[in-house]
Coordinates of C-alpha atoms in Angstrom, one line a residue:
M4 CA -27.6 17.1 -2.5
I5 CA -26.5 13.9 -0.7
N6 CA -24.9 14.4 2.7
R7 CA -21.4 13.0 2.0
S8 CA -21.0 11.9 5.6
Y9 CA -23.7 9.3 4.9
I10 CA -21.5 8.0 2.1
E11 CA -18.5 7.9 4.5
Y12 CA -20.4 5.9 7.2
A13 CA -22.0 3.6 4.7
G14 CA -18.5 2.9 3.3
L15 CA -17.3 2.2 6.9
I16 CA -20.1 -0.4 7.4
I17 CA -19.4 -2.0 4.0
F18 CA -15.7 -2.2 4.9
I19 CA -16.4 -3.8 8.3
L20 CA -18.8 -6.3 6.8
T21 CA -16.3 -7.2 4.0
A22 CA -13.6 -7.7 6.7
Y23 CA -16.0 -10.1 8.6
F24 CA -17.2 -12.1 5.6
S25 CA -13.9 -12.4 3.8
A26 CA -12.0 -15.7 4.1
G27 CA -8.5 -16.9 3.3
H28 CA -6.2 -14.6 1.4
H29 CA -6.1 -12.9 -2.0
H30 CA -2.5 -14.0 -2.7
A31 CA -0.5 -16.7 -0.9
D32 CA 2.1 -14.2 0.2
E33 CA -0.4 -12.6 2.5
H34 CA -0.3 -15.8 4.6
F35 CA 3.0 -17.5 3.9
Q36 CA 5.3 -14.5 4.0
L37 CA 3.5 -12.5 6.7
I38 CA 1.5 -14.6 9.1
E39 CA 3.8 -17.6 9.0
F40 CA 6.9 -15.3 9.4
A41 CA 5.2 -14.0 12.6
Q42 CA 4.4 -17.5 13.7
Y43 CA 8.1 -18.4 13.3
K44 CA 9.1 -15.5 15.7
L45 CA 6.4 -16.8 18.1
G46 CA 8.1 -20.2 18.0
N47 CA 5.2 -22.0 16.3
I48 CA 6.9 -22.8 13.0
D49 CA 10.3 -24.2 12.3
A50 CA 12.4 -22.1 9.8
N51 CA 12.8 -25.1 7.6
F52 CA 9.1 -24.8 6.7
L53 CA 9.3 -21.1 5.7
P54 CA 9.5 -20.1 2.0
W55 CA 12.9 -19.5 0.3
E56 CA 12.6 -15.7 0.7
F57 CA 13.1 -16.1 4.4
H58 CA 16.4 -17.9 4.0
E59 CA 17.6 -15.4 1.4
K60 CA 16.7 -12.6 4.0
M61 CA 15.1 -10.4 1.4
R62 CA 11.7 -9.7 2.8
P63 CA 10.9 -6.6 5.0
S64 CA 10.1 -7.6 8.6
L65 CA 7.9 -4.6 9.6
Q66 CA 4.6 -6.3 8.7
P67 CA 5.5 -9.7 10.3
W68 CA 6.4 -7.8 13.4
I69 CA 2.9 -6.2 13.4
A70 CA 1.3 -9.6 13.0
F71 CA 3.6 -10.9 15.8
I72 CA 2.5 -8.2 18.2
F73 CA -1.1 -8.6 17.2
I74 CA -1.1 -12.3 17.8
K75 CA 0.8 -12.0 21.0
A76 CA -1.7 -9.4 22.3
S77 CA -4.6 -11.6 21.3
K78 CA -3.2 -14.5 23.2
L79 CA -2.9 -12.3 26.3
L80 CA -6.6 -11.4 25.9
Q81 CA -7.2 -15.2 25.6
I82 CA -8.2 -15.0 22.0
D83 CA -6.8 -18.2 20.5
N84 CA -9.1 -18.8 17.5
P85 CA -7.0 -18.1 14.4
F86 CA -10.1 -17.1 12.4
T87 CA -10.9 -14.4 15.0
I88 CA -7.3 -13.2 14.9
T89 CA -7.2 -13.0 11.1
F90 CA -10.6 -11.2 11.1
M91 CA -9.2 -8.6 13.5
L92 CA -6.2 -8.1 11.2
R93 CA -8.6 -7.6 8.3
L94 CA -10.6 -5.2 10.5
L95 CA -7.5 -3.2 11.3
S96 CA -6.7 -3.0 7.5
A97 CA -10.3 -1.9 6.8
L98 CA -10.3 0.9 9.4
L99 CA -6.9 2.3 8.3
Y100 CA -7.9 2.3 4.6
W101 CA -11.3 3.9 5.4
Y102 CA -9.7 6.5 7.6
I103 CA -7.1 7.7 5.0
I104 CA -9.6 7.6 2.1
T105 CA -12.0 9.7 4.1
K106 CA -9.3 12.2 4.9
L107 CA -8.2 12.4 1.3
N108 CA -11.7 12.6 -0.1
K109 CA -12.4 15.8 1.8
L110 CA -9.2 17.4 0.6
L111 CA -9.5 16.2 -3.1
S112 CA -13.2 16.9 -3.6
E113 CA -12.8 20.5 -2.7
R114 CA -9.7 20.9 -4.8
Y115 CA -10.7 19.1 -8.0
F116 CA -14.5 19.0 -8.2
K117 CA -16.7 22.0 -8.7
D118 CA -20.2 20.7 -8.5
G119 CA -22.1 18.5 -6.1
F120 CA -22.8 15.6 -8.5
T121 CA -19.1 15.0 -9.3
K122 CA -18.1 15.3 -5.7
N123 CA -20.8 12.7 -4.7
L124 CA -19.8 10.4 -7.5
F125 CA -16.1 10.6 -6.5
Y126 CA -17.0 9.9 -2.9
F127 CA -19.3 7.0 -3.8
L128 CA -16.8 5.3 -6.1
S129 CA -13.9 5.7 -3.7
Y130 CA -15.7 3.4 -1.2
F131 CA -18.1 1.3 -3.3
L132 CA -16.2 0.5 -6.5
W133 CA -16.5 -3.2 -6.2
F134 CA -12.9 -4.2 -5.8
V135 CA -12.1 -1.3 -3.3
P136 CA -13.6 -2.9 -0.1
Y137 CA -12.4 -6.3 -1.2
L138 CA -8.8 -5.2 -1.4
A139 CA -9.0 -2.7 1.5
V140 CA -9.5 -5.4 4.1
R141 CA -6.4 -7.4 3.1
F142 CA -3.5 -7.8 5.5
S143 CA -1.1 -7.7 2.6
S144 CA 2.0 -5.8 1.9
E145 CA 0.4 -4.3 -1.2
N146 CA -2.5 -2.9 0.8
Y147 CA -0.4 -1.6 3.7
T148 CA 2.1 0.1 1.4
A149 CA -0.8 1.8 -0.4
I150 CA -2.4 2.9 2.9
F151 CA 0.8 4.6 4.1
L152 CA 1.6 6.0 0.7
L153 CA -1.8 7.7 0.7
F154 CA -1.0 9.1 4.2
G155 CA 2.2 10.5 2.8
L156 CA 0.4 12.1 -0.1
Y157 CA -2.3 13.5 2.1
Y158 CA 0.3 15.5 4.1
I159 CA 2.0 16.7 1.0
L160 CA -1.3 17.9 -0.5
K161 CA -2.2 19.7 2.7
D162 CA 0.8 22.0 2.2
D163 CA 3.9 21.0 0.3
K164 CA 5.9 23.9 1.7
N165 CA 5.1 23.3 5.4
V166 CA 8.1 21.5 7.1
K167 CA 5.9 19.8 9.7
N168 CA 3.6 18.3 7.0
L169 CA 6.7 17.3 5.0
V170 CA 8.1 15.5 8.0
Y171 CA 4.9 13.6 8.5
A172 CA 4.8 12.8 4.8
S173 CA 8.4 11.6 4.9
I174 CA 7.7 9.3 7.8
F175 CA 4.7 7.7 6.1
L176 CA 6.4 7.4 2.8
A177 CA 9.4 5.7 4.4
I178 CA 7.0 3.3 6.2
S179 CA 5.3 2.5 2.9
V180 CA 8.7 1.5 1.5
L181 CA 9.3 -0.8 4.5
F182 CA 6.1 -2.7 3.7
R183 CA 7.0 -3.2 0.0
Y184 CA 10.3 -2.2 -1.5
Q185 CA 8.9 -1.5 -5.0
T186 CA 7.2 1.5 -3.5
G187 CA 10.6 3.2 -3.5
I188 CA 10.0 3.9 -7.3
T189 CA 7.0 5.9 -6.4
V190 CA 8.6 7.7 -3.5
I191 CA 11.5 8.8 -5.7
A192 CA 9.0 10.2 -8.2
I193 CA 7.2 12.0 -5.4
I194 CA 10.4 13.6 -4.2
L195 CA 11.2 14.7 -7.7
W196 CA 7.7 16.3 -7.9
I197 CA 8.3 18.2 -4.7
I198 CA 11.6 19.5 -6.0
L199 CA 10.9 20.1 -9.7
I200 CA 7.1 20.8 -9.8
A201 CA 6.2 22.1 -6.4
K202 CA 9.6 23.9 -6.2
T203 CA 9.8 23.4 -2.5
P204 CA 13.1 25.0 -1.2
I205 CA 15.8 22.4 -0.6
K206 CA 16.5 23.9 2.9
Q207 CA 12.9 22.9 3.9
L208 CA 13.6 19.3 2.8
I209 CA 16.5 18.7 5.1
V210 CA 14.6 17.8 8.3
P211 CA 12.0 15.7 6.3
A212 CA 15.0 13.8 4.6
I213 CA 16.5 13.1 8.1
A214 CA 13.1 11.8 9.3
F215 CA 12.9 9.6 6.2
F216 CA 16.3 8.0 6.7
I217 CA 15.7 7.5 10.5
V218 CA 12.6 5.5 9.7
I219 CA 14.5 3.4 7.0
A220 CA 17.2 2.8 9.6
G221 CA 14.6 1.7 12.1
G222 CA 13.3 -0.8 9.5
T223 CA 16.9 -2.2 9.1
F224 CA 17.1 -2.6 12.9
L225 CA 13.8 -4.5 12.8
D226 CA 15.2 -6.8 10.1
Y227 CA 18.3 -7.4 12.3
L228 CA 16.0 -8.4 15.2
F229 CA 13.9 -10.6 12.9
Y230 CA 16.7 -12.4 11.0
G231 CA 19.1 -12.5 13.9
E232 CA 21.9 -10.8 12.0
F233 CA 22.6 -7.5 10.2
V234 CA 21.1 -7.7 6.7
L235 CA 20.3 -5.2 3.9
A236 CA 17.0 -6.8 2.9
P237 CA 16.3 -4.3 0.1
Y238 CA 19.7 -5.0 -1.5
N239 CA 19.1 -8.8 -1.2
Y240 CA 15.7 -8.3 -2.9
L241 CA 17.1 -6.3 -5.8
K242 CA 20.1 -8.6 -6.2
L243 CA 18.1 -11.8 -6.3
N244 CA 15.1 -10.5 -8.4
L245 CA 16.8 -8.1 -10.8
I246 CA 20.4 -9.0 -11.1
E247 CA 20.2 -12.8 -10.7
G248 CA 16.7 -12.9 -12.3
K249 CA 15.1 -15.1 -9.7
A250 CA 11.7 -13.4 -10.2
T251 CA 11.5 -14.6 -13.9
S252 CA 11.5 -18.2 -12.8
F253 CA 8.0 -17.6 -11.5
G254 CA 6.7 -16.7 -14.9
T255 CA 7.0 -13.9 -17.4
E256 CA 4.3 -11.8 -19.2
P257 CA 4.3 -9.4 -22.2
W258 CA 4.5 -5.6 -21.5
Y259 CA 0.7 -5.2 -22.1
F260 CA -0.3 -7.8 -19.5
Y261 CA -1.5 -5.3 -16.9
F262 CA -3.9 -3.6 -19.3
I263 CA -5.4 -6.9 -20.5
Y264 CA -5.6 -8.3 -17.0
F265 CA -7.3 -5.2 -15.6
L266 CA -9.8 -5.0 -18.5
A267 CA -10.8 -8.6 -18.0
F268 CA -10.9 -8.9 -14.2
A269 CA -11.9 -5.4 -13.0
F270 CA -15.2 -6.2 -14.7
P271 CA -15.7 -5.1 -18.3
I272 CA -17.6 -1.8 -18.9
I273 CA -16.4 -0.6 -15.4
S274 CA -12.8 -1.5 -16.2
I275 CA -13.0 0.1 -19.7
L276 CA -14.4 3.3 -18.2
I277 CA -11.8 3.4 -15.5
L278 CA -8.9 2.8 -17.9
F279 CA -10.3 5.4 -20.4
F280 CA -10.7 8.2 -17.8
L281 CA -7.4 7.3 -16.1
G282 CA -5.7 7.9 -19.4
I283 CA -7.5 11.2 -19.9
G284 CA -6.6 12.3 -16.4
L285 CA -2.9 11.4 -16.8
V286 CA -2.7 13.3 -20.0
K287 CA -4.5 16.4 -18.8
L288 CA -2.8 16.5 -15.4
K289 CA 0.8 15.9 -16.4
K290 CA 2.2 18.0 -13.5
N291 CA -0.2 16.6 -10.9
I292 CA 1.4 14.7 -8.0
F293 CA -0.9 11.7 -8.6
T294 CA 0.4 11.4 -12.2
W295 CA 3.9 11.4 -10.9
T296 CA 3.0 8.8 -8.3
I297 CA 1.2 6.5 -10.8
V298 CA 3.1 6.6 -14.1
P299 CA 6.7 5.7 -13.0
F300 CA 5.4 2.8 -10.9
I301 CA 3.4 1.4 -13.8
L302 CA 6.2 2.0 -16.4
I303 CA 8.8 0.2 -14.4
H304 CA 6.6 -2.8 -13.8
I305 CA 5.6 -2.9 -17.5
L306 CA 9.3 -3.1 -18.4
L307 CA 9.9 -6.0 -16.0
S308 CA 9.2 -9.3 -17.6
H309 CA 7.9 -10.9 -14.4
K310 CA 4.6 -9.2 -13.5
E311 CA 3.4 -8.8 -9.9

């Protein structure tokens, strides 16, 4: 049997190397709506050069603030090279992703896999499936919302009746929403799972609920500091994209777009196997928290004509 700690540390090395050798960004938002937002607060970019989302005050400010602090700290350490700074941001992403995947793997492998081969295969794929390290190092809202969502799920899976764990989960889930508002769909589904499937007593959810809303309020305060006035950025986001249909001006796709895109670009054979076994898993594990996490998020995005 392979020592799974070898897989973990090999994964860590691959993640670090990927962070070092990666260049540019996966999607333009990673730069123009995060790094440049931070540069604006640093006084290096005039607001007139920022994208329209800034002027509509619809983007969460948590991640630009992280970039702001990171760049500011780098300058204090006399690190001025932008390529070095962006590498360090990718390295931070890689380490966070590796850490939570490693924590989750130990929990999930004991719970769901009975033999050594499937445990090792699960471990291996969670680090080395080709697109995992590539996406894990991105300083993007998609990556950070996923990381903190996984932290929240980890504490729920540890014990969904323990108030302390639920408080930690609430904090991480709230932070995940502050990175990307669409994650609210998933968080609502997770809350419903806790109430309807796990049947956690409501009285044990009061303190976690308070923790959740305190974090969301903290995010609103950060938005106030960032935009210079009180704003409800999530409302602005929904109003512009869903009610006024701004998102559709950037292109629309048919409902089956995600399936075709995934099959084509996640590398055929691998993508076919993943989609096939994902379907089997969702059908067999209807009451599993991961099913409740995945399905509503995908369904809502399938229904929206503009595909992210």
